[in-house]
Amino acid sequence: MSTNILKKTLEEAPIIKKGEYHYVVHPITDGIPEIKPELLKEVTNRIQTLIEHCGKIDRIVTMEAMGIPIATALSLKMNIPFTIIRKRKYGLPGEISVEQTTGYSKSKLYINGLKKGDKIVIVDDVLSTGGTLRAVISALKKMDVIIKGVFIAVDKGNISQNIQKEFNIQIKTLINIDVINNKIVIK
């Protein structure tokens, strides 16, 4: 399966600068200007194919906010429930707080509804600095949740191999990009 639509839309995506961080504004990573069905289908079909090699999965897990469209589509296609790691504290019993630091912000995320022994996959829109993913994987491992794989639409920054080695976990990305001279370069 190809990623032709994803590649084309990334090549056309605007870039804004936040300090020293180059932020790529794209439908899959930001919902701007719109997420067209054919783009979402292409991304979720590719990720589904990768997830199917993981064996039995109890839950698809994503982080708020832009992993939600991908997780929703995968949940419907694969008939697997999904859990959103939220930016808001609910104070429910067993809630786990996770400190995340990204290339442009620092905040907390909150995990609810997962328990020891759950077999999960993590899906997300983009991997950039790795701050969010590292924090989430670390927290889930402490909870003894079984992470069968991590599946990311866009890898911006080539950090996935470092995280794979650090946590001994499989990370698959659909496309790798970099920003060079204010242009998106697909690797």
XYZ file of C-alpha atoms in Angstrom:
187
model
C 0.000 0.000 0.000
C 1.278 3.434 -0.852
C 1.494 6.696 1.011
C 1.113 8.835 -2.106
C -1.533 11.163 -0.663
C 0.379 11.546 2.601
C 3.597 12.372 0.701
C 1.885 14.876 -1.596
C 0.092 16.691 1.229
C 3.275 16.827 3.333
C 5.198 18.348 0.435
C 2.519 21.061 0.230
C 2.259 21.682 4.005
C 3.186 25.089 5.408
C 5.916 25.372 8.048
C 5.785 27.819 10.945
C 8.613 28.532 13.348
C 8.073 28.443 17.129
C 11.374 29.625 18.549
C 13.925 27.241 17.043
C 11.293 24.561 16.361
C 9.972 24.087 12.798
C 6.301 23.155 13.088
C 4.781 21.408 10.046
C 1.060 22.238 9.697
C -0.646 19.248 8.072
C -4.148 17.702 8.073
C -3.027 14.486 9.845
C -0.925 16.306 12.447
C -3.151 19.355 12.988
C -6.521 18.881 11.284
C -5.760 21.972 9.178
C -7.109 22.846 6.668
C -9.177 19.627 6.745
C -8.645 15.886 7.017
C -9.876 14.497 3.721
C -11.343 10.978 3.882
C -8.930 9.598 1.277
C -5.925 10.792 3.338
C -7.281 9.315 6.575
C -8.129 6.044 4.783
C -4.632 5.805 3.328
C -2.994 6.386 6.728
C -5.281 4.030 8.656
C -5.120 1.276 6.018
C -1.318 1.347 6.188
C -1.253 1.370 9.996
C -3.852 -1.417 10.180
C -1.656 -3.603 7.962
C 1.248 -3.052 10.367
C -0.846 -3.661 13.504
C -2.170 -6.957 12.138
C 1.342 -8.421 12.598
C 1.163 -7.810 16.372
C -1.180 -10.661 17.276
C -4.040 -10.204 19.740
C -4.618 -6.619 20.864
C -6.946 -5.587 23.705
C -6.780 -1.861 23.078
C -5.573 0.842 20.736
C -4.061 3.727 22.714
C -3.466 7.271 21.513
C -2.579 10.627 22.965
C -4.841 13.652 22.760
C -5.400 15.330 20.331
C -4.427 14.441 16.770
C -3.972 10.730 17.342
C -7.724 10.582 17.958
C -8.893 10.574 14.294
C -6.430 7.776 13.486
C -7.366 5.719 16.568
C -11.094 6.204 15.909
C -10.820 4.996 12.318
C -8.652 2.021 13.352
C -11.050 1.096 16.154
C -13.984 1.035 13.734
C -12.071 -0.922 11.062
C -10.523 -3.452 13.457
C -13.335 -3.679 16.033
C -10.874 -2.978 18.862
C -11.687 -0.449 21.626
C -9.433 2.571 21.999
C -8.274 4.671 24.925
C -7.241 8.311 24.789
C -4.468 9.533 27.056
C -5.930 12.912 27.948
C -4.594 16.387 28.677
C -7.184 16.865 31.417
C -7.139 15.385 34.912
C -10.309 13.524 35.890
C -9.274 12.271 39.325
C -10.623 8.767 38.703
C -9.295 5.865 40.801
C -6.069 4.539 39.289
C -5.466 7.617 37.131
C -1.782 8.001 36.244
C -0.198 11.407 35.624
C 2.547 11.677 32.989
C 4.878 14.679 32.563
C 5.618 15.363 28.876
C 8.119 17.737 27.322
C 7.982 18.398 23.590
C 9.933 20.683 21.275
C 7.552 23.532 22.019
C 5.750 22.856 25.339
C 5.697 21.103 28.700
C 2.511 19.689 30.227
C 0.855 16.695 31.874
C -1.107 13.825 30.379
C -3.464 11.495 32.246
C -3.911 7.764 31.715
C -7.202 6.104 32.665
C -8.766 2.743 31.886
C -5.630 0.655 31.348
C -4.436 -2.089 33.661
C -1.617 -4.570 34.159
C -1.511 -7.188 31.406
C -3.502 -5.205 28.824
C -2.065 -5.846 25.355
C -2.024 -2.550 23.508
C -0.652 -0.730 20.499
C 0.076 2.980 20.549
C -0.893 5.033 17.496
C -0.186 8.699 16.930
C -0.013 11.310 14.213
C 3.570 12.517 14.506
C 6.820 11.740 16.289
C 9.059 14.774 16.519
C 11.168 15.256 19.654
C 9.934 12.047 21.283
C 9.040 13.741 24.570
C 5.410 12.630 24.638
C 6.065 9.092 23.431
C 8.936 8.515 25.889
C 6.797 9.687 28.815
C 3.823 7.538 27.781
C 5.865 4.371 27.135
C 7.665 4.782 30.455
C 4.373 5.171 32.357
C 2.701 2.230 30.577
C 5.694 -0.029 31.270
C 5.553 0.925 34.976
C 1.866 -0.075 34.889
C 2.882 -3.466 33.374
C 0.827 -2.806 30.259
C 2.117 -4.916 27.343
C 3.022 -2.633 24.437
C 2.911 -4.743 21.265
C 4.038 -1.896 19.017
C 3.987 1.819 18.293
C 2.654 3.102 14.969
C 3.175 6.691 13.854
C 2.011 8.372 10.641
C 4.838 10.929 10.352
C 8.358 10.709 11.805
C 9.857 14.179 11.870
C 13.353 14.071 13.245
C 14.512 10.436 13.126
C 14.048 9.883 16.854
C 12.164 6.569 16.500
C 15.285 4.376 16.429
C 16.579 5.943 19.655
C 13.265 5.281 21.421
C 13.157 1.703 20.044
C 16.571 0.997 21.570
C 15.827 2.829 24.818
C 12.636 0.859 25.518
C 13.228 -2.299 23.442
C 9.974 -1.689 21.614
C 8.931 -1.870 17.952
C 8.176 1.523 16.371
C 6.902 1.703 12.798
C 6.382 4.955 10.922
C 4.682 5.492 7.573
C 6.897 8.317 6.381
C 10.051 10.078 7.548
C 10.508 13.784 6.968
C 12.899 16.551 7.870
C 12.733 20.312 7.522
C 15.731 21.679 5.629
C 15.934 25.325 4.523
C 12.267 25.795 5.457
C 11.207 22.957 3.136
C 9.902 19.496 3.908
C 12.225 16.768 2.701
C 10.821 13.232 2.494
C 13.427 10.597 3.260
